[in-house]
Every structure is written in C-alpha cells, then in structure tokens.
PDB file of C-alpha atoms in Angstrom:
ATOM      1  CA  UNK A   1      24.970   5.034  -5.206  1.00 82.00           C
ATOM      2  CA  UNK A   2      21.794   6.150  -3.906  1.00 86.00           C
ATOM      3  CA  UNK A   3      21.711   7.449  -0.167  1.00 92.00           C
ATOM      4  CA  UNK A   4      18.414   8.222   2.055  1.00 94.00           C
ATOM      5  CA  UNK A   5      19.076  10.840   4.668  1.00 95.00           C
ATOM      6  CA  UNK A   6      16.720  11.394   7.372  1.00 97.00           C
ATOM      7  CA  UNK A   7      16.202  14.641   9.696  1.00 96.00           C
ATOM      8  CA  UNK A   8      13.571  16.511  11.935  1.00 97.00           C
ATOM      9  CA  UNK A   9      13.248  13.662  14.694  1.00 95.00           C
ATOM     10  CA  UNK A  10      12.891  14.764  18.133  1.00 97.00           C
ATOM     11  CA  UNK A  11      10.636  14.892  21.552  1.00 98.00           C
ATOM     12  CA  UNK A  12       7.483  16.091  21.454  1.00 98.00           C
ATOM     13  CA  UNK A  13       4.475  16.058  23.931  1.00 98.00           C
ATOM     14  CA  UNK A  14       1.422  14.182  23.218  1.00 98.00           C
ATOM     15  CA  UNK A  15      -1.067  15.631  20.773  1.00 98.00           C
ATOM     16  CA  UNK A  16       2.169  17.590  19.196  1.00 98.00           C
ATOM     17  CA  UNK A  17       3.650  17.814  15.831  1.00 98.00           C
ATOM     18  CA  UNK A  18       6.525  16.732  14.218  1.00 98.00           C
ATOM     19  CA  UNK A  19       8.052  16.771  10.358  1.00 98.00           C
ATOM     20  CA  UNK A  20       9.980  14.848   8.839  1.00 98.00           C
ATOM     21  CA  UNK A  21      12.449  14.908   6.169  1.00 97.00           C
ATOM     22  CA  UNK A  22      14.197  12.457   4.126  1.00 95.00           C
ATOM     23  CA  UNK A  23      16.559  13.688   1.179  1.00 92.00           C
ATOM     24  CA  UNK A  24      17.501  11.637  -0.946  1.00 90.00           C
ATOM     25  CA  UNK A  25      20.749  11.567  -3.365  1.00 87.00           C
ATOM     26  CA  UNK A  26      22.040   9.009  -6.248  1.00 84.00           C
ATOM     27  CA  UNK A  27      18.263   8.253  -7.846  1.00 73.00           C
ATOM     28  CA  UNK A  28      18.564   7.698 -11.499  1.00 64.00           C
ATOM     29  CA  UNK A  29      14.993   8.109 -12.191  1.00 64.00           C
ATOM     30  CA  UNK A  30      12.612  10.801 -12.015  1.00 71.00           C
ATOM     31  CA  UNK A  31      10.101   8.932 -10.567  1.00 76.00           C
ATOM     32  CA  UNK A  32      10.424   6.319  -7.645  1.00 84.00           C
ATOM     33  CA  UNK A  33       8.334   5.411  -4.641  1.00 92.00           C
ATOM     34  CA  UNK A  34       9.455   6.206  -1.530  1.00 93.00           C
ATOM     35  CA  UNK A  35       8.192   5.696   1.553  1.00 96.00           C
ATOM     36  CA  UNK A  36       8.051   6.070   5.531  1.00 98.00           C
ATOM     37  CA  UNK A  37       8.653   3.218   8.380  1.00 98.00           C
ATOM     38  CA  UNK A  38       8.505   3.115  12.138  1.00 98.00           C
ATOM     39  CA  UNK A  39      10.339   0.854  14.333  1.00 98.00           C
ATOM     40  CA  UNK A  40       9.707   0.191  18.204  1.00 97.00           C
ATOM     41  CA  UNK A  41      11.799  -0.804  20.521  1.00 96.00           C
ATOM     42  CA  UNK A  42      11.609  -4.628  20.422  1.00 96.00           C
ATOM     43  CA  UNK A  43       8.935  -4.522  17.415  1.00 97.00           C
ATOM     44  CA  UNK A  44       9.453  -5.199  13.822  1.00 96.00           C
ATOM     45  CA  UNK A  45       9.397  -2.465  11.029  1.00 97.00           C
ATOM     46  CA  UNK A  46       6.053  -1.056  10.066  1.00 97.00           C
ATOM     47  CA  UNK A  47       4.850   0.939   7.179  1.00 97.00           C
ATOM     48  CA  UNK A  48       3.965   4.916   7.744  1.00 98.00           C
ATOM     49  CA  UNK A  49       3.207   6.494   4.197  1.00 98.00           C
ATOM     50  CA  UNK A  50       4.569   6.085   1.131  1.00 97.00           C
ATOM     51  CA  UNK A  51       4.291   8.103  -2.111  1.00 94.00           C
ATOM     52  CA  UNK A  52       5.023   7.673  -6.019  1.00 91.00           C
ATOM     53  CA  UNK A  53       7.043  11.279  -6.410  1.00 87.00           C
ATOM     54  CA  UNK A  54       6.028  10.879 -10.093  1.00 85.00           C
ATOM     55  CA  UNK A  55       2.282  11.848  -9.581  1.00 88.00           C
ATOM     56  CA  UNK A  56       2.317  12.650  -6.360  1.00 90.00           C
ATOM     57  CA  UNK A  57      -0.136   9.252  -4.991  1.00 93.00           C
ATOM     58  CA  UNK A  58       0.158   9.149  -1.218  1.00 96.00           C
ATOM     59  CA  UNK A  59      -0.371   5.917   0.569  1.00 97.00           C
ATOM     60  CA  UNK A  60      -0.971   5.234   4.641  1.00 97.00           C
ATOM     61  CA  UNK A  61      -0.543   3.362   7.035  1.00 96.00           C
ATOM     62  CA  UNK A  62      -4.085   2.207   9.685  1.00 95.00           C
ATOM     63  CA  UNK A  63      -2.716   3.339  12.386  1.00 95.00           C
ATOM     64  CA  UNK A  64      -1.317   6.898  11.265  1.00 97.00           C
ATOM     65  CA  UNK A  65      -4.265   8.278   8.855  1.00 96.00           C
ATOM     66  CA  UNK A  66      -6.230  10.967   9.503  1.00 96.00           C
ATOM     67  CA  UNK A  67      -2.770  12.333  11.337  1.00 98.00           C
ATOM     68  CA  UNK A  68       0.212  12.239   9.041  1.00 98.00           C
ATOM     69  CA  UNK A  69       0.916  13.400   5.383  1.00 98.00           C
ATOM     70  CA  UNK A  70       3.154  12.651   3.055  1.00 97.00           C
ATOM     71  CA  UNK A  71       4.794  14.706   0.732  1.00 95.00           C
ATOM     72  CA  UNK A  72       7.466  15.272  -1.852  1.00 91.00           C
ATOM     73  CA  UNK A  73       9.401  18.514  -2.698  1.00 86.00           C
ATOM     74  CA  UNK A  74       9.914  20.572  -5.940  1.00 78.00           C
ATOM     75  CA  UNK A  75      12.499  18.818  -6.741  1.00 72.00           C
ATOM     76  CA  UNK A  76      11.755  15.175  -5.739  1.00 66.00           C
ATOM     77  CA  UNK A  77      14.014  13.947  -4.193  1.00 83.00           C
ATOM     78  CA  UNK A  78      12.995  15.356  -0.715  1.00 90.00           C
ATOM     79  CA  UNK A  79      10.418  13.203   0.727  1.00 94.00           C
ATOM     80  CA  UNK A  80       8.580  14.729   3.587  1.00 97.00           C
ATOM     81  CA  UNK A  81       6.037  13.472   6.693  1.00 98.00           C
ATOM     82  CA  UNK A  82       4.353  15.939   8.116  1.00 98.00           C
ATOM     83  CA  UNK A  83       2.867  13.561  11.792  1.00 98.00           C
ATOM     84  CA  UNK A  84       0.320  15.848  13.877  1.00 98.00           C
ATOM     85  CA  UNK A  85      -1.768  14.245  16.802  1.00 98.00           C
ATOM     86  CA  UNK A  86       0.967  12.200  17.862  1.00 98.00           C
ATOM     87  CA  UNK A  87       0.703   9.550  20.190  1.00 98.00           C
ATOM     88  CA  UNK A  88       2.945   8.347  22.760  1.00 98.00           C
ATOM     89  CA  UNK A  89       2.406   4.445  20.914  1.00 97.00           C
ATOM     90  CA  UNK A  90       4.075   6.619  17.932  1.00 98.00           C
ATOM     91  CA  UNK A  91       7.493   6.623  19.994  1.00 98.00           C
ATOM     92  CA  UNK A  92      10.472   4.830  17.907  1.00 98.00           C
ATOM     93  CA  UNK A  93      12.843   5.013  14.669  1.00 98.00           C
ATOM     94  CA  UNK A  94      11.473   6.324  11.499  1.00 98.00           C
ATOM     95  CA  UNK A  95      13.308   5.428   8.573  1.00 98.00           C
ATOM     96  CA  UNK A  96      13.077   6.510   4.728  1.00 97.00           C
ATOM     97  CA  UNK A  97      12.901   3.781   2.244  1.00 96.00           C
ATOM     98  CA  UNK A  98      12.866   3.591  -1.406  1.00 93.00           C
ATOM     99  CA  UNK A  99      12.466   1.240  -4.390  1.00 90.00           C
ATOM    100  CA  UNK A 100      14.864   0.897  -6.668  1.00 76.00           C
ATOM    101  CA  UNK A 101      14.946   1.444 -10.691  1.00 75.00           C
ATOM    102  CA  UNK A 102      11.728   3.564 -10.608  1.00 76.00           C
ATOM    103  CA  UNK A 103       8.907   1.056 -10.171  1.00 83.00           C
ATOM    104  CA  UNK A 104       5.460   2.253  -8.713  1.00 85.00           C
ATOM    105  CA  UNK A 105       4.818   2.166  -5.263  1.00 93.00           C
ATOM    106  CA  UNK A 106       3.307  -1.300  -4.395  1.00 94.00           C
ATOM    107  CA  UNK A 107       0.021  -2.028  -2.549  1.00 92.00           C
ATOM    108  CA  UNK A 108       1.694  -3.004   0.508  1.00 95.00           C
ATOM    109  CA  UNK A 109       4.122  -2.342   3.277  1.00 96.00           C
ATOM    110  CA  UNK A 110       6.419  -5.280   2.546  1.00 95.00           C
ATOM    111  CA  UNK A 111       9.964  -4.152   3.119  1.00 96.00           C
ATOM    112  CA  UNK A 112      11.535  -6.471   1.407  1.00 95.00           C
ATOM    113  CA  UNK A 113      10.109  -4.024  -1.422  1.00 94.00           C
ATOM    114  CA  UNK A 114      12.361  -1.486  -0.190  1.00 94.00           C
ATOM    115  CA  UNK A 115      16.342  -1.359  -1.512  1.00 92.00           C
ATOM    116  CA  UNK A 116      17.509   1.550  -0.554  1.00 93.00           C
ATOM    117  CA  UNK A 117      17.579   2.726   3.950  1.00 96.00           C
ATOM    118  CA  UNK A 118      18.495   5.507   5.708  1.00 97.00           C
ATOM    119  CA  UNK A 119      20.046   5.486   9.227  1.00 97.00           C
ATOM    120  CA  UNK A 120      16.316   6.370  10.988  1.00 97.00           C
ATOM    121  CA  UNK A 121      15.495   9.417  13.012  1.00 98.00           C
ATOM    122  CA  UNK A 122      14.441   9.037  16.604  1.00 98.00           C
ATOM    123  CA  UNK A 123      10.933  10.531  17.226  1.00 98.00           C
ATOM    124  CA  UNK A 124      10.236  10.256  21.213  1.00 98.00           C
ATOM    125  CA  UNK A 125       5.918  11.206  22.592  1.00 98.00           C
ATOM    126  CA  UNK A 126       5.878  11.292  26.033  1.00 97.00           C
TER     127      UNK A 126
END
C-alpha cells in the first residue's frame, strides 16, 4: 500500500522561500516518477515538477521555472521542492503524486497519470 506524505507548507512573504517534502512509503520499485501539483482555491489541479527518481530527470511546470527545483533524496523515496521567488498567485494546496508500477515520468501534467495522492500541504504568499 503505497502512501505519499507531504510536509514543509506554510506562510511566507512574497519573494520568500519555501521547501517541500513528500515521503513516500509502500513503492515496490526503485524507480518511479513522482511529481508536484498545486491547487487554488476554486481552480483545477496543475502540474509543479516532476522527476524520474531513477536518473534523477527533473521536469517543470511554465509558470514555476526558473524558481522551483525538484529533487529526490538518498534514498528515493523522499521527493523534495525546493520554491524560491514565490508569488502570491503561488498561494494554494500542493500535493505529491506518483505513478504506479515504475513507469517513466510522462511528457505531461495529466493527472489522471498519477495513482497514488497525498493529503496536500497548504502553502499561503501574501
């Protein structure tokens, strides 16, 4: 039973930082792609980041790069997002996501790609 388990959310000024964690438990496979969302209030789910944590390949969303990162831990199954510069339009839920049975990460945002959710953190830019 694979669970996603976000952290690090919180208030921040404009033009602050923030980092995210997501650690994950119950992955079979070494490798898996796992990835970053944001939901506004009243919006639908957008992609962040995502990353294969078998090689390491990063992926971004427009509207976030140039000012987050995405990266995995030693061990990977942490998933981190490191979001500098942020932006009050960054305000909302960030949830972890992940694929299931170890496929690649795909070349889109789609979540129906995504199995596997955690709960969200709340990330607040005034």
């Amino acid at each position: 039973h694979v669970q996603l388990v976000e952290s690090g959310g919180g208030s921040v000024q404009a033009g602050g930082s923030l980092r995210l964690s997501c650690a994950a438990s119950g992955y079979t496979y070494n490798r898996n792609c796992m990835a970053w969302f944001h939901q506004a209030e009243g919006k639908l789910r957008e992609g962040v980041a995502a990353i294969d944590t078998g090689t390491g390949t990063p992926s971004y969303g427009e509207t976030v790069k140039g000012r987050f990162t995405i990266s995995r831990g030693n061990r990977k199954n942490t998933v981190y997002l490191q979001m500098d510069s942020l932006k009050p339009e960054d305000t909302g839920i960030y949830y972890c996501a992940g694929i299931p049975f170890g496929r690649p990460c795909p070349s889109d945002f789609d979540t129906r790609h995504y199995g596997f959710w955690g709960r969200g953190t709340q990330v607040t830019v005034s």
